[in-house]
């Protein structure tokens, strides 16, 4: 099966260039890139005016299986990923039971065999994510994890985290840190500031995140571990990571689309879909996050896709669970809010959503280059349409972006040479 993408704009982060060319895909690989390609046997797909990017990877999502299949399954979550333009996802380990054993990792990998996009599992850093004893890290590595994390929770005990980091260096394994001092954040449901005071809601100060960012950087510096800070939300965290990188600490970081597109003002609607952890912060924080993306302090944009049922979110703000269903809006939000507004170039977006995640996770290089695996995300920058949660294939309809009219949408997702999404519709033989 050959595919010929005709007349697209090939995004090449290696050369920091965009050039008009046809792309021929053969046997799961990129076979040729040049203008005016002819391939009579290939299925030709016109993509004039569309950007052909290296395949996007979401390096932070919650697929909920095993244990909470009412919220999402590996199949529905990966279908949502394909629909959202992602060619691979990294699944966090806060499932029920948690991914602290070889058996759970093997179950995830087994379920992922029927998935439209590959799933890379994260193993827990500590047993049952309790932060007390190290998980069987050697076993988890053998089972095929790409990183360690107790995400959803921090490892509160610094001595335990030190040992996790020391152990991780034996495998050069990435540690993904959910940075939150849970004593400082206890009972909080939104950013602590003017608006939380106005609304009379309990706040979570920036310090709850920043103290852990600082601590984890210090421990990474001491142990030589590879540290990745998840969902950075505050200006202070960006500053700490920038300084650490300048000192040569092995630290990388990610930001979510919702922390870039919303502020704590959104909570004034009392829409429980604005309840996220870490919380939505202030315009100054958003500005610092954008600056961090531009100067390379923040390496990655990741969704932190956290699907919940309608019943769970349809309660008072206080009682709703934290999280947004993000896989099907991330790429479009980032195009509309960052690329179309000139904050990031298309090349930079491809770096943050494809090349850097692959590099940090130790996956094969993501770039549109002859010989590479044909993992591609094609974006139509002219397509303008509203977000409709009722059309989500994710079981999670919990999105604060419902109804937002966005410019620039993924229109093709190609995994190993096979189209898994075209014009917003899933294709292929996977179960529906
Ligand atoms: Zn987290």
mmCIF file of N, CA, C and O in Angstrom, residues 162-215:
data_model
loop_
_atom_site.group_PDB
_atom_site.id
_atom_site.type_symbol
_atom_site.label_atom_id
_atom_site.label_comp_id
_atom_site.label_asym_id
_atom_site.label_seq_id
_atom_site.Cartn_x
_atom_site.Cartn_y
_atom_site.Cartn_z
ATOM 1 N N UNK A 162 15.011 10.502 46.037
ATOM 2 C CA UNK A 162 16.452 10.398 45.778
ATOM 3 C C UNK A 162 16.801 8.975 45.346
ATOM 4 O O UNK A 162 17.529 8.767 44.387
ATOM 5 N N UNK A 163 16.247 7.974 46.047
ATOM 6 C CA UNK A 163 16.572 6.584 45.704
ATOM 7 C C UNK A 163 15.977 6.180 44.356
ATOM 8 O O UNK A 163 16.592 5.455 43.578
ATOM 9 N N UNK A 164 14.764 6.665 44.065
ATOM 10 C CA UNK A 164 14.171 6.410 42.738
ATOM 11 C C UNK A 164 15.098 6.969 41.659
ATOM 12 O O UNK A 164 15.406 6.311 40.660
ATOM 13 N N UNK A 165 15.573 8.187 41.881
ATOM 14 C CA UNK A 165 16.444 8.826 40.885
ATOM 15 C C UNK A 165 17.758 8.060 40.740
ATOM 16 O O UNK A 165 18.220 7.824 39.619
ATOM 17 N N UNK A 166 18.357 7.677 41.865
ATOM 18 C CA UNK A 166 19.626 6.935 41.790
ATOM 19 C C UNK A 166 19.430 5.638 41.013
ATOM 20 O O UNK A 166 20.238 5.281 40.166
ATOM 21 N N UNK A 167 18.328 4.960 41.316
ATOM 22 C CA UNK A 167 18.049 3.699 40.627
ATOM 23 C C UNK A 167 17.820 3.914 39.137
ATOM 24 O O UNK A 167 18.265 3.142 38.293
ATOM 25 N N UNK A 168 17.138 5.014 38.800
ATOM 26 C CA UNK A 168 16.798 5.290 37.395
ATOM 27 C C UNK A 168 18.048 5.487 36.546
ATOM 28 O O UNK A 168 18.047 5.201 35.350
ATOM 29 N N UNK A 169 19.114 5.990 37.164
ATOM 30 C CA UNK A 169 20.323 6.270 36.378
ATOM 31 C C UNK A 169 20.957 4.975 35.858
ATOM 32 O O UNK A 169 21.633 4.987 34.832
ATOM 33 N N UNK A 170 20.710 3.857 36.552
ATOM 34 C CA UNK A 170 21.234 2.563 36.066
ATOM 35 C C UNK A 170 20.669 2.219 34.696
ATOM 36 O O UNK A 170 21.265 1.487 33.923
ATOM 37 N N UNK A 171 19.470 2.732 34.407
ATOM 38 C CA UNK A 171 18.810 2.434 33.124
ATOM 39 C C UNK A 171 18.718 3.678 32.240
ATOM 40 O O UNK A 171 18.091 3.641 31.192
ATOM 41 N N UNK A 172 19.298 4.779 32.701
ATOM 42 C CA UNK A 172 19.141 6.078 32.019
ATOM 43 C C UNK A 172 17.662 6.376 31.768
ATOM 44 O O UNK A 172 17.264 6.895 30.737
ATOM 45 N N UNK A 173 16.853 6.012 32.758
ATOM 46 C CA UNK A 173 15.390 6.101 32.625
ATOM 47 C C UNK A 173 14.889 7.473 33.056
ATOM 48 O O UNK A 173 15.373 8.042 34.031
ATOM 49 N N UNK A 174 13.930 7.986 32.314
ATOM 50 C CA UNK A 174 13.355 9.308 32.589
ATOM 51 C C UNK A 174 12.440 9.261 33.815
ATOM 52 O O UNK A 174 11.657 8.330 33.972
ATOM 53 N N UNK A 175 12.544 10.300 34.669
ATOM 54 C CA UNK A 175 11.600 10.468 35.779
ATOM 55 C C UNK A 175 10.679 11.621 35.408
ATOM 56 O O UNK A 175 11.146 12.725 35.132
ATOM 57 N N UNK A 176 9.362 11.374 35.399
ATOM 58 C CA UNK A 176 8.409 12.457 35.136
ATOM 59 C C UNK A 176 7.812 12.881 36.480
ATOM 60 O O UNK A 176 7.190 12.074 37.162
ATOM 61 N N UNK A 177 8.029 14.143 36.828
ATOM 62 C CA UNK A 177 7.608 14.611 38.151
ATOM 63 C C UNK A 177 6.320 15.414 38.101
ATOM 64 O O UNK A 177 6.214 16.385 37.357
ATOM 65 N N UNK A 178 5.372 14.986 38.913
ATOM 66 C CA UNK A 178 4.167 15.773 39.196
ATOM 67 C C UNK A 178 4.537 16.598 40.424
ATOM 68 O O UNK A 178 4.649 16.059 41.522
ATOM 69 N N UNK A 179 4.770 17.888 40.229
ATOM 70 C CA UNK A 179 5.312 18.726 41.295
ATOM 71 C C UNK A 179 4.209 19.377 42.118
ATOM 72 O O UNK A 179 3.516 20.274 41.634
ATOM 73 N N UNK A 180 4.043 18.913 43.334
ATOM 74 C CA UNK A 180 2.983 19.460 44.194
ATOM 75 C C UNK A 180 3.299 19.136 45.642
ATOM 76 O O UNK A 180 3.355 17.954 46.012
ATOM 77 N N UNK A 181 3.509 20.172 46.441
ATOM 78 C CA UNK A 181 3.624 19.962 47.882
ATOM 79 C C UNK A 181 2.194 19.822 48.402
ATOM 80 O O UNK A 181 1.440 20.791 48.471
ATOM 81 N N UNK A 182 1.820 18.583 48.731
ATOM 82 C CA UNK A 182 0.408 18.312 49.037
ATOM 83 C C UNK A 182 -0.028 18.896 50.386
ATOM 84 O O UNK A 182 -1.220 18.989 50.648
ATOM 85 N N UNK A 183 0.943 19.302 51.215
ATOM 86 C CA UNK A 183 0.534 20.005 52.441
ATOM 87 C C UNK A 183 0.090 21.423 52.094
ATOM 88 O O UNK A 183 -0.905 21.915 52.609
ATOM 89 N N UNK A 184 0.840 22.042 51.170
ATOM 90 C CA UNK A 184 0.483 23.411 50.759
ATOM 91 C C UNK A 184 -0.783 23.458 49.904
ATOM 92 O O UNK A 184 -1.504 24.451 49.922
ATOM 93 N N UNK A 185 -1.017 22.386 49.143
ATOM 94 C CA UNK A 185 -2.165 22.411 48.223
ATOM 95 C C UNK A 185 -3.426 21.832 48.844
ATOM 96 O O UNK A 185 -4.508 21.930 48.262
ATOM 97 N N UNK A 186 -3.293 21.247 50.049
ATOM 98 C CA UNK A 186 -4.409 20.485 50.650
ATOM 99 C C UNK A 186 -5.704 21.286 50.669
ATOM 100 O O UNK A 186 -5.740 22.425 51.131
ATOM 101 N N UNK A 187 -6.751 20.685 50.136
ATOM 102 C CA UNK A 187 -8.075 21.314 50.159
ATOM 103 C C UNK A 187 -8.285 22.351 49.078
ATOM 104 O O UNK A 187 -9.395 22.840 48.887
ATOM 105 N N UNK A 188 -7.227 22.695 48.343
ATOM 106 C CA UNK A 188 -7.340 23.738 47.318
ATOM 107 C C UNK A 188 -8.015 23.221 46.067
ATOM 108 O O UNK A 188 -7.884 22.042 45.722
ATOM 109 N N UNK A 189 -8.766 24.101 45.399
ATOM 110 C CA UNK A 189 -9.462 23.676 44.175
ATOM 111 C C UNK A 189 -9.198 24.602 43.004
ATOM 112 O O UNK A 189 -9.603 24.325 41.883
ATOM 113 N N UNK A 190 -8.526 25.740 43.244
ATOM 114 C CA UNK A 190 -8.166 26.656 42.141
ATOM 115 C C UNK A 190 -6.921 27.440 42.538
ATOM 116 O O UNK A 190 -6.426 27.289 43.654
ATOM 117 N N UNK A 191 -6.426 28.255 41.606
ATOM 118 C CA UNK A 191 -5.254 29.090 41.892
ATOM 119 C C UNK A 191 -5.535 30.030 43.067
ATOM 120 O O UNK A 191 -6.597 30.647 43.130
ATOM 121 N N UNK A 192 -4.580 30.140 43.982
ATOM 122 C CA UNK A 192 -4.745 31.056 45.106
ATOM 123 C C UNK A 192 -4.374 32.469 44.676
ATOM 124 O O UNK A 192 -3.237 32.733 44.301
ATOM 125 N N UNK A 193 -5.349 33.354 44.693
ATOM 126 C CA UNK A 193 -5.096 34.731 44.286
ATOM 127 C C UNK A 193 -6.362 35.553 44.410
ATOM 128 O O UNK A 193 -7.294 35.179 45.135
ATOM 129 N N UNK A 194 -6.394 36.636 43.664
ATOM 130 C CA UNK A 194 -7.514 37.583 43.746
ATOM 131 C C UNK A 194 -8.854 36.888 43.478
ATOM 132 O O UNK A 194 -9.821 37.083 44.207
ATOM 133 N N UNK A 195 -8.885 36.057 42.423
ATOM 134 C CA UNK A 195 -10.170 35.473 42.027
ATOM 135 C C UNK A 195 -10.649 34.408 43.016
ATOM 136 O O UNK A 195 -11.837 34.318 43.318
ATOM 137 N N UNK A 196 -9.716 33.651 43.580
ATOM 138 C CA UNK A 196 -10.140 32.663 44.594
ATOM 139 C C UNK A 196 -10.714 33.380 45.819
ATOM 140 O O UNK A 196 -11.676 32.919 46.432
ATOM 141 N N UNK A 197 -10.139 34.520 46.156
ATOM 142 C CA UNK A 197 -10.646 35.307 47.284
ATOM 143 C C UNK A 197 -12.040 35.829 46.962
ATOM 144 O O UNK A 197 -12.961 35.734 47.772
ATOM 145 N N UNK A 198 -12.166 36.342 45.728
ATOM 146 C CA UNK A 198 -13.449 36.878 45.270
ATOM 147 C C UNK A 198 -14.547 35.811 45.321
ATOM 148 O O UNK A 198 -15.668 36.056 45.738
ATOM 149 N N UNK A 199 -14.199 34.599 44.876
ATOM 150 C CA UNK A 199 -15.189 33.529 44.789
ATOM 151 C C UNK A 199 -15.350 32.785 46.108
ATOM 152 O O UNK A 199 -16.277 31.997 46.268
ATOM 153 N N UNK A 200 -14.438 33.024 47.038
ATOM 154 C CA UNK A 200 -14.489 32.301 48.306
ATOM 155 C C UNK A 200 -14.149 30.836 48.158
ATOM 156 O O UNK A 200 -14.653 29.989 48.884
ATOM 157 N N UNK A 201 -13.285 30.521 47.186
ATOM 158 C CA UNK A 201 -12.865 29.130 46.991
ATOM 159 C C UNK A 201 -11.444 28.955 47.515
ATOM 160 O O UNK A 201 -10.614 29.871 47.436
ATOM 161 N N UNK A 202 -11.170 27.774 48.044
ATOM 162 C CA UNK A 202 -9.858 27.492 48.616
ATOM 163 C C UNK A 202 -8.793 27.434 47.512
ATOM 164 O O UNK A 202 -8.974 26.757 46.504
ATOM 165 N N UNK A 203 -7.692 28.142 47.714
ATOM 166 C CA UNK A 203 -6.676 28.272 46.674
ATOM 167 C C UNK A 203 -5.493 27.327 46.828
ATOM 168 O O UNK A 203 -5.220 26.801 47.911
ATOM 169 N N UNK A 204 -4.810 27.114 45.718
ATOM 170 C CA UNK A 204 -3.539 26.369 45.683
ATOM 171 C C UNK A 204 -2.466 27.377 45.274
ATOM 172 O O UNK A 204 -2.490 27.880 44.153
ATOM 173 N N UNK A 205 -1.531 27.710 46.173
ATOM 174 C CA UNK A 205 -0.526 28.718 45.818
ATOM 175 C C UNK A 205 0.477 28.174 44.807
ATOM 176 O O UNK A 205 0.707 26.974 44.740
ATOM 177 N N UNK A 206 1.085 29.086 44.045
ATOM 178 C CA UNK A 206 2.140 28.684 43.110
ATOM 179 C C UNK A 206 3.256 27.943 43.842
ATOM 180 O O UNK A 206 3.881 27.046 43.289
ATOM 181 N N UNK A 207 3.478 28.349 45.089
ATOM 182 C CA UNK A 207 4.589 27.766 45.867
ATOM 183 C C UNK A 207 4.441 26.254 45.986
ATOM 184 O O UNK A 207 5.446 25.539 46.072
ATOM 185 N N UNK A 208 3.203 25.742 45.987
ATOM 186 C CA UNK A 208 3.009 24.291 46.112
ATOM 187 C C UNK A 208 3.717 23.572 44.967
ATOM 188 O O UNK A 208 4.273 22.485 45.136
ATOM 189 N N UNK A 209 3.683 24.173 43.785
ATOM 190 C CA UNK A 209 4.371 23.583 42.634
ATOM 191 C C UNK A 209 5.868 23.916 42.661
ATOM 192 O O UNK A 209 6.720 23.042 42.485
ATOM 193 N N UNK A 210 6.169 25.176 42.905
ATOM 194 C CA UNK A 210 7.548 25.649 42.731
ATOM 195 C C UNK A 210 8.515 25.011 43.728
ATOM 196 O O UNK A 210 9.671 24.729 43.391
ATOM 197 N N UNK A 211 8.037 24.751 44.945
ATOM 198 C CA UNK A 211 8.900 24.104 45.946
ATOM 199 C C UNK A 211 9.339 22.733 45.445
ATOM 200 O O UNK A 211 10.499 22.349 45.583
ATOM 201 N N UNK A 212 8.405 22.006 44.829
ATOM 202 C CA UNK A 212 8.767 20.682 44.314
ATOM 203 C C UNK A 212 9.625 20.762 43.057
ATOM 204 O O UNK A 212 10.489 19.915 42.842
ATOM 205 N N UNK A 213 9.386 21.766 42.219
ATOM 206 C CA UNK A 213 10.242 21.939 41.035
ATOM 207 C C UNK A 213 11.679 22.164 41.506
ATOM 208 O O UNK A 213 12.625 21.522 41.030
ATOM 209 N N UNK A 214 11.838 23.056 42.485
ATOM 210 C CA UNK A 214 13.182 23.359 43.008
ATOM 211 C C UNK A 214 13.811 22.110 43.628
ATOM 212 O O UNK A 214 14.965 21.769 43.353
ATOM 213 N N UNK A 215 13.024 21.406 44.449
ATOM 214 C CA UNK A 215 13.539 20.210 45.119
ATOM 215 C C UNK A 215 13.953 19.147 44.106
ATOM 216 O O UNK A 215 15.030 18.554 44.204
#
